[in-house]
Short mmCIF file of C-alpha atoms and ligand atoms in Angstrom, two decimals:
data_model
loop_
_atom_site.label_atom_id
_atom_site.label_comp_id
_atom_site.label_asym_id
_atom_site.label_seq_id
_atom_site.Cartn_x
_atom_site.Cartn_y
_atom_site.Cartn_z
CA UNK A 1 143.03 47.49 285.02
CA UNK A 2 141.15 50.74 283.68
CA UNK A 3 137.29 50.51 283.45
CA UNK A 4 135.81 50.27 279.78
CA UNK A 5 135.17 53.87 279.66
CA UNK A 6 138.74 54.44 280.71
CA UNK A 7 140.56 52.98 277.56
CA UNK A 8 142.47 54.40 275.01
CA UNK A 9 140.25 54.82 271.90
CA UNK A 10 142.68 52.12 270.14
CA UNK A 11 141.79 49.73 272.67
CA UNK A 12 137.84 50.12 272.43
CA UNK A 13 138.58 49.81 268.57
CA UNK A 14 139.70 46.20 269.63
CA UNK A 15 137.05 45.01 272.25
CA UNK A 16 133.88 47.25 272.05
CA UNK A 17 131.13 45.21 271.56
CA UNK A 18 132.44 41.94 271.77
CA UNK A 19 130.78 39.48 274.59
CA UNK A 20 131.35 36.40 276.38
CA UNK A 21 129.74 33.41 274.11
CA UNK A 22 129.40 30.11 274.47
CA UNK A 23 132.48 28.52 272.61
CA UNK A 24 134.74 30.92 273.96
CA UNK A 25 135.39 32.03 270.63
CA UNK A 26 137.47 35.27 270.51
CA UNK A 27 135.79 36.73 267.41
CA UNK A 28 131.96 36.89 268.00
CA UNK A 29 129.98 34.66 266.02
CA UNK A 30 127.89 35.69 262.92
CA UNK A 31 124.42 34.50 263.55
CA UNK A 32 123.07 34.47 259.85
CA UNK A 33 119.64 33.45 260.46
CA UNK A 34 116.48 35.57 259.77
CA UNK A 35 114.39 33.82 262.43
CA UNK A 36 114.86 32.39 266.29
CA UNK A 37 113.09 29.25 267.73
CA UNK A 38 110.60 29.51 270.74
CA UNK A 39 111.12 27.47 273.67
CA UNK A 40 107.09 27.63 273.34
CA UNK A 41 103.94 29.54 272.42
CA UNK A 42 103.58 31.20 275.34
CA UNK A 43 107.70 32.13 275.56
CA UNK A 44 106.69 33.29 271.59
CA UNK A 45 103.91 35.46 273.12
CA UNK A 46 105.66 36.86 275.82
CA UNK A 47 109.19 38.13 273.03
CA UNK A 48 106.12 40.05 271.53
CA UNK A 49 104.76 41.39 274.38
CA UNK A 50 107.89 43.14 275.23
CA UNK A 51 107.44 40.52 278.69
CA UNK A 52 110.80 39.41 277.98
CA UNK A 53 114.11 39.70 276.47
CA UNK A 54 115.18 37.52 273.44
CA UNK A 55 115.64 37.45 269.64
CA UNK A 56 112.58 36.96 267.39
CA UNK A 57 113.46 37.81 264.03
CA UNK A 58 116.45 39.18 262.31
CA UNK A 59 114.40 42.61 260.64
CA UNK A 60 113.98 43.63 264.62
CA UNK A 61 117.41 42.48 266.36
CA UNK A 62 120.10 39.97 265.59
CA UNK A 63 123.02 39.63 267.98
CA UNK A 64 125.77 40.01 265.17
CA UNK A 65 124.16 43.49 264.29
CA UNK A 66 123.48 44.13 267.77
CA UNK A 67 127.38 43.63 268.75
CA UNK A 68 128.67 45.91 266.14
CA UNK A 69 126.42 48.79 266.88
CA UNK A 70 126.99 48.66 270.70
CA UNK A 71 130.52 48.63 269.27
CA UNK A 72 129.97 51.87 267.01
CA UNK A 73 127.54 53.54 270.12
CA UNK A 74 130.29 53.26 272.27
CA UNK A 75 132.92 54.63 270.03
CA UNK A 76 130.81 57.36 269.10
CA UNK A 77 130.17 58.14 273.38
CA UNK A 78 126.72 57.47 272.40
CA UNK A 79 123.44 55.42 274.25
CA UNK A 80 122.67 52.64 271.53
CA UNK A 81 122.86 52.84 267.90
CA UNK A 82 120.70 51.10 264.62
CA UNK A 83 122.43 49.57 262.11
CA UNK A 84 120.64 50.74 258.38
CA UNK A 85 121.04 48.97 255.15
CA UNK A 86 123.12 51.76 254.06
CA UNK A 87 123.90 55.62 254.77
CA UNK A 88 120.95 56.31 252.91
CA UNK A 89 118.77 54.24 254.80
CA UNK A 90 120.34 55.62 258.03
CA UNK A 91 119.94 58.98 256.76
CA UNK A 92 115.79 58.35 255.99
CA UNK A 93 115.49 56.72 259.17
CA UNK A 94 117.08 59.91 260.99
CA UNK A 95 114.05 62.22 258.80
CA UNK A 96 111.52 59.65 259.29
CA UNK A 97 111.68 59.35 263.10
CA UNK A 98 111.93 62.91 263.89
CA UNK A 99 109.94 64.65 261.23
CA UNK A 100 106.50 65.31 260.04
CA UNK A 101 104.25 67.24 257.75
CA UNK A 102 104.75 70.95 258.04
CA UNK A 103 108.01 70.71 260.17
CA UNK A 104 111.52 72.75 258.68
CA UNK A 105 114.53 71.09 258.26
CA UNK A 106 118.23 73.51 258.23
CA UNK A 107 120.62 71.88 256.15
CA UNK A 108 123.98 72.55 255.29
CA UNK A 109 124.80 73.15 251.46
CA UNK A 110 127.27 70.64 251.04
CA UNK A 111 126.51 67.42 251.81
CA UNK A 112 126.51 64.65 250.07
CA UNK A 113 124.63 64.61 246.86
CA UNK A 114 121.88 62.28 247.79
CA UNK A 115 120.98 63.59 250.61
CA UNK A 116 120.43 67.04 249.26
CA UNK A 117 117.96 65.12 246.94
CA UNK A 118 116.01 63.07 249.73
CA UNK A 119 115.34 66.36 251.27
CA UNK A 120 114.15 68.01 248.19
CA UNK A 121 112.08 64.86 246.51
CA UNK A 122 110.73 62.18 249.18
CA UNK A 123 110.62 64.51 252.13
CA UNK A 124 109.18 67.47 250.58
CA UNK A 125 106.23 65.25 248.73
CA UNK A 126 105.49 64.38 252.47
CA UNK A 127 105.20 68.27 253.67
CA UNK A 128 109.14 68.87 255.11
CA UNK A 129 110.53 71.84 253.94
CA UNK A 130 114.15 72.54 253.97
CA UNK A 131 116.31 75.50 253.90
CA UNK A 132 120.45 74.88 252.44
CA UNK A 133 122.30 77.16 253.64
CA UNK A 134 126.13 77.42 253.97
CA UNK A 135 126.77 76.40 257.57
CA UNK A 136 130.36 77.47 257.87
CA UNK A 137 129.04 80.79 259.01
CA UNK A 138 126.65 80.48 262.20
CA UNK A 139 125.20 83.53 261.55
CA UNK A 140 123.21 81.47 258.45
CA UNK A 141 122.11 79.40 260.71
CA UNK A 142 120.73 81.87 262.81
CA UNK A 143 118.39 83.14 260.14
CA UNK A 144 117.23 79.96 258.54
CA UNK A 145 115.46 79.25 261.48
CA UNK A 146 112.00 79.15 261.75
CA UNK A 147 109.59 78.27 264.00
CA UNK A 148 108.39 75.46 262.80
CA UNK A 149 112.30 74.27 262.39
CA UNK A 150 112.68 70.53 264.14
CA UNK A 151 116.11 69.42 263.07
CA UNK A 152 119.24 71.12 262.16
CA UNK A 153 121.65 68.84 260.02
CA UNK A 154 125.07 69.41 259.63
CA UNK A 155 127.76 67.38 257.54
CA UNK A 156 131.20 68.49 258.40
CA UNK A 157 133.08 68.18 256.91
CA UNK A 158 131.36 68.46 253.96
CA UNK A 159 130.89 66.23 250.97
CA UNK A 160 133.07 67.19 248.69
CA UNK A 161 134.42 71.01 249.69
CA UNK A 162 135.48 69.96 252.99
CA UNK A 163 134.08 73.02 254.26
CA UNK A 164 134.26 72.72 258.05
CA UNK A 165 130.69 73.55 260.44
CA UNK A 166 131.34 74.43 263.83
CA UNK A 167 129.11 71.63 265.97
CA UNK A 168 129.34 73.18 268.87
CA UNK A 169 128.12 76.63 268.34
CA UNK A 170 124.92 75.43 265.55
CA UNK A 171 123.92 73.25 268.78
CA UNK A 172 123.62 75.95 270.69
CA UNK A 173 121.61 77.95 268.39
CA UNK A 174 119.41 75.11 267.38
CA UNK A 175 118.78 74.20 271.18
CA UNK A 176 117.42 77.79 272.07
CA UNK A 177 114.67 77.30 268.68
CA UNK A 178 113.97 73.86 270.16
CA UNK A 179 115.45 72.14 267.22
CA UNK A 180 117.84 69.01 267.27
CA UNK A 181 121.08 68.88 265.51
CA UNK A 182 121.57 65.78 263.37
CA UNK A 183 125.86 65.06 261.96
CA UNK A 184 126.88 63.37 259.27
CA UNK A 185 129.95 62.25 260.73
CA UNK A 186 130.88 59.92 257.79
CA UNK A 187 134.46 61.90 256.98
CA UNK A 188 135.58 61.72 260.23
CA UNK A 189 134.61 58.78 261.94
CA UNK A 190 134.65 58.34 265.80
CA UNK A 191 138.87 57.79 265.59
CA UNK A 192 138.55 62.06 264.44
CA UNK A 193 135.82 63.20 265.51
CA UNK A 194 132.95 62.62 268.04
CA UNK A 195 130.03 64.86 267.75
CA UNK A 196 127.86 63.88 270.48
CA UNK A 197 130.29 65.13 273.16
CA UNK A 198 129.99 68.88 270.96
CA UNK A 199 126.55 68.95 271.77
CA UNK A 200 124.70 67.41 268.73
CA UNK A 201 122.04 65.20 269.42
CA UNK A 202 121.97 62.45 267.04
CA UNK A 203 125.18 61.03 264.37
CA UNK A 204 124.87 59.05 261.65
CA UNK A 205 127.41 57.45 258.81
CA UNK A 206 127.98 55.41 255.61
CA UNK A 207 129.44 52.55 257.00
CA UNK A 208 130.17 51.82 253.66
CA UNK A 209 132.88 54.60 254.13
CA UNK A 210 135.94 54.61 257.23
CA UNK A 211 134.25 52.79 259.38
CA UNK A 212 134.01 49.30 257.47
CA UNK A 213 137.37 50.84 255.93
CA UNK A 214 137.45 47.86 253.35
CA UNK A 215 135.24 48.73 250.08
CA UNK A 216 133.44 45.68 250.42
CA UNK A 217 130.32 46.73 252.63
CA UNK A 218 127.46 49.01 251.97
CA UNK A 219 125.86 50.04 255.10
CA UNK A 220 124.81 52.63 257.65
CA UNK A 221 124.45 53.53 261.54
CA UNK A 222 122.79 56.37 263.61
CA UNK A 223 124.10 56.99 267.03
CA UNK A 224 121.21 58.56 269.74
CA UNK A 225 121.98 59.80 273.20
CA UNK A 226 119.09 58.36 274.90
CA UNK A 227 116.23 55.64 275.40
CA UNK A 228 113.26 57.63 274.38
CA UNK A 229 114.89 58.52 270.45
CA UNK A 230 116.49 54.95 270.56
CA UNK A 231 113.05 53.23 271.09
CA UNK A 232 111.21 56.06 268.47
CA UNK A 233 114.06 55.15 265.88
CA UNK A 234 114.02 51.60 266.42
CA UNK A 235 110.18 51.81 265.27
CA UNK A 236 110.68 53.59 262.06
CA UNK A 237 113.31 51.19 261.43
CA UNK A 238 111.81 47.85 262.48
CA UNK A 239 108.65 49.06 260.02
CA UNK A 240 110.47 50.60 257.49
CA UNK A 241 113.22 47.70 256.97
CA UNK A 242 115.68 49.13 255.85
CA UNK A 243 118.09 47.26 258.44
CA UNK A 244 121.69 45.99 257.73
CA UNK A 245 121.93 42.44 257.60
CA UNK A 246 124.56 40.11 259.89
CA UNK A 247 126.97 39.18 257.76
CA UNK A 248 127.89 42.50 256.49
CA UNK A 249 127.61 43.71 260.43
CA UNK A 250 130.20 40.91 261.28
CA UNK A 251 132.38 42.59 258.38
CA UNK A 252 132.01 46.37 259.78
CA UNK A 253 133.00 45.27 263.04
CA UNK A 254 136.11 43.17 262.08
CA UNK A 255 136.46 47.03 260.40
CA UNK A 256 136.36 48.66 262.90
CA UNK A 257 139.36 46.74 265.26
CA UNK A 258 142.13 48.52 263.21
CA UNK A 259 140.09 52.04 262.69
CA UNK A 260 142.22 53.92 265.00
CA UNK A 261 145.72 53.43 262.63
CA UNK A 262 143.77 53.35 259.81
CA UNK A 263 142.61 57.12 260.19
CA UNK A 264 145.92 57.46 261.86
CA UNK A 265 147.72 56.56 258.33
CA UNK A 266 144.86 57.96 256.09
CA UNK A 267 145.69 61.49 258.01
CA UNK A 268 149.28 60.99 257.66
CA UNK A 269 148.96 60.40 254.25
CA UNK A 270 146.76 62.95 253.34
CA UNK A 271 148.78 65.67 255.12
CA UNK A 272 151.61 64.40 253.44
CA UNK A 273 150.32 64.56 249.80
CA UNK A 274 147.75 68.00 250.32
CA UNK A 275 150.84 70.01 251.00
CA UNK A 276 152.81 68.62 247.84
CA UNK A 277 149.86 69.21 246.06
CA UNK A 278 149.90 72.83 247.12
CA UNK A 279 153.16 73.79 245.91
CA UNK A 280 152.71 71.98 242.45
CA UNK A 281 152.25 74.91 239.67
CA UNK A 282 149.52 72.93 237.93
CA UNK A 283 147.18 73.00 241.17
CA UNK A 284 145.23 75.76 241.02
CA UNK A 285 143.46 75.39 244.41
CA UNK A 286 142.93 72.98 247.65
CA UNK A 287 141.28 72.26 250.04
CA UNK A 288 142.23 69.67 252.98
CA UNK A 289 141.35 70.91 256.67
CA UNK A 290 144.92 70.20 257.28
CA UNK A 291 145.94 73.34 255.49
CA UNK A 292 146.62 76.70 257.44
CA UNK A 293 144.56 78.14 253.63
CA UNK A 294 142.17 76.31 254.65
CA UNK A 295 138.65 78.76 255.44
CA UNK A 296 138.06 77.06 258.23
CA UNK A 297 141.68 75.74 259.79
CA UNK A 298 140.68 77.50 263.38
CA UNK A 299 136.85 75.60 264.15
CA UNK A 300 138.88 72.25 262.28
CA UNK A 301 141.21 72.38 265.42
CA UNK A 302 138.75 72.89 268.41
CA UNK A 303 136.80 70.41 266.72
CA UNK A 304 138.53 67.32 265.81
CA UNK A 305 141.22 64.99 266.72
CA UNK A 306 143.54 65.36 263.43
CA UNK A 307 142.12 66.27 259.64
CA UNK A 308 141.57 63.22 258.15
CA UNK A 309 141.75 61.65 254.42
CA UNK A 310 139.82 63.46 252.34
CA UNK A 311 141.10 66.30 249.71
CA UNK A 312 139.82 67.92 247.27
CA UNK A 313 141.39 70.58 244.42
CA UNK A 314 141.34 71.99 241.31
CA UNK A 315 143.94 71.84 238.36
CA UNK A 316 144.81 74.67 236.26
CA UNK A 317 142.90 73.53 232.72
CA UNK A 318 139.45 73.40 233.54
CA UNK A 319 137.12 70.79 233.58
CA UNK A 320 139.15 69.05 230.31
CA UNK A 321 142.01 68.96 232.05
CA UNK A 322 140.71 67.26 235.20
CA UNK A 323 139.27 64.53 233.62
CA UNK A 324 142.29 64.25 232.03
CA UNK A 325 144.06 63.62 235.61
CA UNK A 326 141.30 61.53 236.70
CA UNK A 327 142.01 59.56 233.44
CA UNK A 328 145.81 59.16 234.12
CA UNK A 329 146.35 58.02 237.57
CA UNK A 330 147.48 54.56 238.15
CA UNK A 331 147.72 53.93 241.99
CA UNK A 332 144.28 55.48 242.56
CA UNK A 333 141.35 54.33 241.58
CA UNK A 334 138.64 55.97 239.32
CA UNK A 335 135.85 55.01 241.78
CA UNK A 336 133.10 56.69 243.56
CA UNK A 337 133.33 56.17 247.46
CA UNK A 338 135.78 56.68 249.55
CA UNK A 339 137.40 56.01 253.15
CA UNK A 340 138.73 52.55 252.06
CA UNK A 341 142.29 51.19 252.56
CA UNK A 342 142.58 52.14 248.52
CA UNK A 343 143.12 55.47 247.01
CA UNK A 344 140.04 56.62 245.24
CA UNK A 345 139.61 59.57 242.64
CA UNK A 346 136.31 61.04 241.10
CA UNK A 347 134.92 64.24 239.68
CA UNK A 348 131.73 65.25 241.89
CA UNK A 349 130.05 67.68 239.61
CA UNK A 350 129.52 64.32 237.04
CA UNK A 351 129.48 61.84 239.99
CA UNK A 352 128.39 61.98 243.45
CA UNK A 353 127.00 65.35 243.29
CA UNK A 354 125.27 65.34 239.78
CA UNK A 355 121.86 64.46 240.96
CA UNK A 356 122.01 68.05 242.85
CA UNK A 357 121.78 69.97 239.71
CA UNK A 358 124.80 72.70 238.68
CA UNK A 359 122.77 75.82 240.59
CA UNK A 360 122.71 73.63 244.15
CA UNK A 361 126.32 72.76 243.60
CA UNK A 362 127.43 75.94 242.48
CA UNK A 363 125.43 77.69 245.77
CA UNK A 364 127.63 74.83 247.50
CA UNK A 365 131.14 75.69 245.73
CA UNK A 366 131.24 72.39 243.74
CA UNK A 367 132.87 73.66 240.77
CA UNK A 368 132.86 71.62 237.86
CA UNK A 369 136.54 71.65 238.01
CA UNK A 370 137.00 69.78 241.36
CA UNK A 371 138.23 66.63 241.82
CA UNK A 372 138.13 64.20 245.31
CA UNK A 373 140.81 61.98 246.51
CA UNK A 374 140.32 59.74 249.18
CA UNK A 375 143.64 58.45 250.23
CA UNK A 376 144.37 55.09 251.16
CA UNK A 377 146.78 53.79 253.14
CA UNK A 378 149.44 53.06 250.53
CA UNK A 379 152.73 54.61 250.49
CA UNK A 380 152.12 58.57 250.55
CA UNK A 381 155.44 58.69 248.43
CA UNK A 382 154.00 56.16 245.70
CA UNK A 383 150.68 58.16 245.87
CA UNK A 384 152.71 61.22 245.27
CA UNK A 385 154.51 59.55 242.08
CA UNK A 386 151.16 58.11 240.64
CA UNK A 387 149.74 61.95 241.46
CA UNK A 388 152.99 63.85 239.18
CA UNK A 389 152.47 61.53 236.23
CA UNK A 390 148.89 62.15 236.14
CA UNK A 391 149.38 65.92 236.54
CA UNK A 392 152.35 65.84 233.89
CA UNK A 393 149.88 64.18 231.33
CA UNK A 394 147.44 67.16 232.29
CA UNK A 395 150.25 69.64 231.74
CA UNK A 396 151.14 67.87 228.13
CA UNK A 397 147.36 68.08 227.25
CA UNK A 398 146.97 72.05 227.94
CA UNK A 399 150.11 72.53 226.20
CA UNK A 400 148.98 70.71 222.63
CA UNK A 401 145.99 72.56 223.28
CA UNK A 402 147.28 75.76 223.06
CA UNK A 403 149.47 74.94 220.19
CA UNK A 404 146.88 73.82 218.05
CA UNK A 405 144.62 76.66 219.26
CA UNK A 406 147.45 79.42 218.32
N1 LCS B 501 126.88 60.55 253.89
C1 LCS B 501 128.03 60.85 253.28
C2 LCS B 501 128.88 61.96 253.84
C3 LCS B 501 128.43 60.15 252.15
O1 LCS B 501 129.59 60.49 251.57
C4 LCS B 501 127.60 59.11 251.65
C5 LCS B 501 127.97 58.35 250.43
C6 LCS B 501 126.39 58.84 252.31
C7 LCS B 501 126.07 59.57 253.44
C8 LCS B 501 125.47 57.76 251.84
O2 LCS B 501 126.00 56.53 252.17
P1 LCS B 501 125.68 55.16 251.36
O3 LCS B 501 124.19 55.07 251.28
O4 LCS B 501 126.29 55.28 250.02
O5 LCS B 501 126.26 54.12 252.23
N2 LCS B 501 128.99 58.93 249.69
C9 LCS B 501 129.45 58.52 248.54
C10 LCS B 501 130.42 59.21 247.79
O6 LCS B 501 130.90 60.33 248.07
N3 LCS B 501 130.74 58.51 246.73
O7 LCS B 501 129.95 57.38 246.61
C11 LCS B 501 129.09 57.30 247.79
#
């Protein structure tokens, strides 16, 4: 029998996290309570005091959260993780713990919408300054730092170009300025990708995305190395409250059991349909870090285990004629989100990314034009029929157009 640490990533999918209880049961228990009894005052006392171990109250630990994030720390290769309300949550926890007034935060460009904003409302009101800068190229990295520069954060890849941040090598730069390098991990998961082992410090996700895998949870985790963040963390988060709750921990880890083939079919998928999609005349560019055209196809290889289930591309037409696709699918979904057994489509510049304004997005190559699939685990060959309907429709739209124009 291999040790724990020796399994296939499949196999920790399965088991990680899941202890011995006291029916035997084989799926852990969901202990949806917000409080725990005392065995007395004094045993109440001594929980506070930190004198001994035990559960006290759900906003500070609850063993149905606890199980799924030593499930998600493990997976990641991490020490202990904290299970947030959402990414958001997990994201403002990260900022929270490690920053204060006057410190300088490097940030990639594109990220996901929201988090561009945090950085730029809440966090600069309360003296952080941050610099966006596209982190494909190290060199930027290099000369956004400043002295006074604490964390380097880094979502790769990218919310919604896809553009691809070598981990490794922004570590290393960030670790001679005495900075710590925070990943959004989110479009990867631990199945693709594991961050920590590349030299980042800290890794976070929506768990509302391919880790839960199921649409039907909102929720977020953050992944440290060690006991010193993990007990400086667990602070800001215990006082802060933004914590996930059991139930919807009990759902992220039945989630997580089948995340290897999940991202193992999402991939397949993906691959399948990004390189029909490049061929097809009405495409007029992609983007999926499966693709030799891909900018960054070389650092995608070192850096992860296979490229995942996200694309993104423009059709010939314009912005009229990609609402017009996004109008005219049938198998995919017009939905915000992504990373769920379902196909998803949306338009970032008027969704997920509108709250970043048109010059951020622009400076981070979100062209109004671009549209974001998140493929499912349907059939890719159903996916790829739903996809040449929609784009025919697009096609007969640009055509009328032009006749009536001439
Ligand atoms: N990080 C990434 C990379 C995300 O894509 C999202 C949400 C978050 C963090 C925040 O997570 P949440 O608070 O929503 O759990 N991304 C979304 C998207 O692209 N469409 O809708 C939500």
């Amino acid at each position: 029998m291999k040790h724990d640490e020796d399994l296939d990533f499949s196999s920790k999918c399965v088991h990680s996290g899941i202890e011995e209880n006291e029916f035997g049961a084989v799926v852990p228990p969901i202990y949806q309570t917000s409080t725990f009894k005392f065995k007395s005052a004094d045993h109440g006392a001594s929980l506070f005091a930190g004198k001994e171990k035990g559960y006290i109250y759900t906003r500070l630990a609850n063993p149905t959260i606890e199980a799924m994030e030593n499930a998600i720390a493990e997976l990641e290769g991490g020490y202990k993780a904290l299970g947030c309300a959402s990414g958001m949550a997990a994201i403002h926890t990260v900022f929270a713990s490690m920053l204060s007034a006057g410190d300088h935060v490097v940030c990639s460009a594109a990220v996901y919408g929201p988090t561009t904003t945090l950085l730029n409302t809440i966090m600069k009101k309360f003296g952080v300054g941050t610099t966006f800068t596209d982190t494909t190229d190290v060199g930027n990295v290099l000369n956004a730092m400043k002295p006074n520069t604490k964390v380097v954060y880094v979502e790769t890849p990218g919310n919604p170009t896809l553009c691809i941040s070598d981990i490794e090598e922004i570590s290393k730069i960030a670790h001679e300025h005495n900075a710590k390098v925070v990943v959004d991990n989110t479009f990867m998961s631990p199945a693709l990708q594991t961050p920590l082992a590349l030299g980042a410090d800290v890794v976070l996700h929506s768990l509302t995305k391919f880790l839960n895998g199921h649409a039907d949870v909102v929720g977020g985790i953050v992944v440290v190395k060690d006991e010193e963040t993990y007990t400086q963390f667990r602070k800001v988060l215990n006082q802060t409250g933004g914590v996930i709750d059991p139930f919807n921990s009990f759902l992220v880890h039945r989630g997580l059991k089948t995340l290897a083939i999940r991202m193992e079919k999402h991939t397949e998928n993906a691959q399948k349909i990004a390189e029909w999609l490049e061929k097809h005349p009405m495409v007029k560019s992609i983007r999926y870090p499966g693709l030799k055209s891909h900018p960054n196809y070389e650092v995608g290889l070192r850096q992860h285990k296979a490229p995942g289930g996200m694309i993104t591309f423009e059709v010939e037409g314009g912005i009229e004629a990609g609402k017009v696709l996004i109008g005219s699918v049938k198998l995919c979904q017009l939905a915000v989100s992504l990373g769920g057994v379902e196909s998803l489509i949306e338009h970032p510049a008027s969704m997920t990314h509108f709250s970043m304004g048109k010059d951020a997005r622009l400076a981070a190559g979100i062209t109004d034009g671009l549209v974001r699939i998140s493929v499912g685990i349907e059939s890719a060959d159903d996916l790829i029929s739903d996809l040449d309907q929609a784009l025919a429709k697009v096609k007969e739209v640009i055509r009328h157009l032009e006749k009536t124009e001439a």
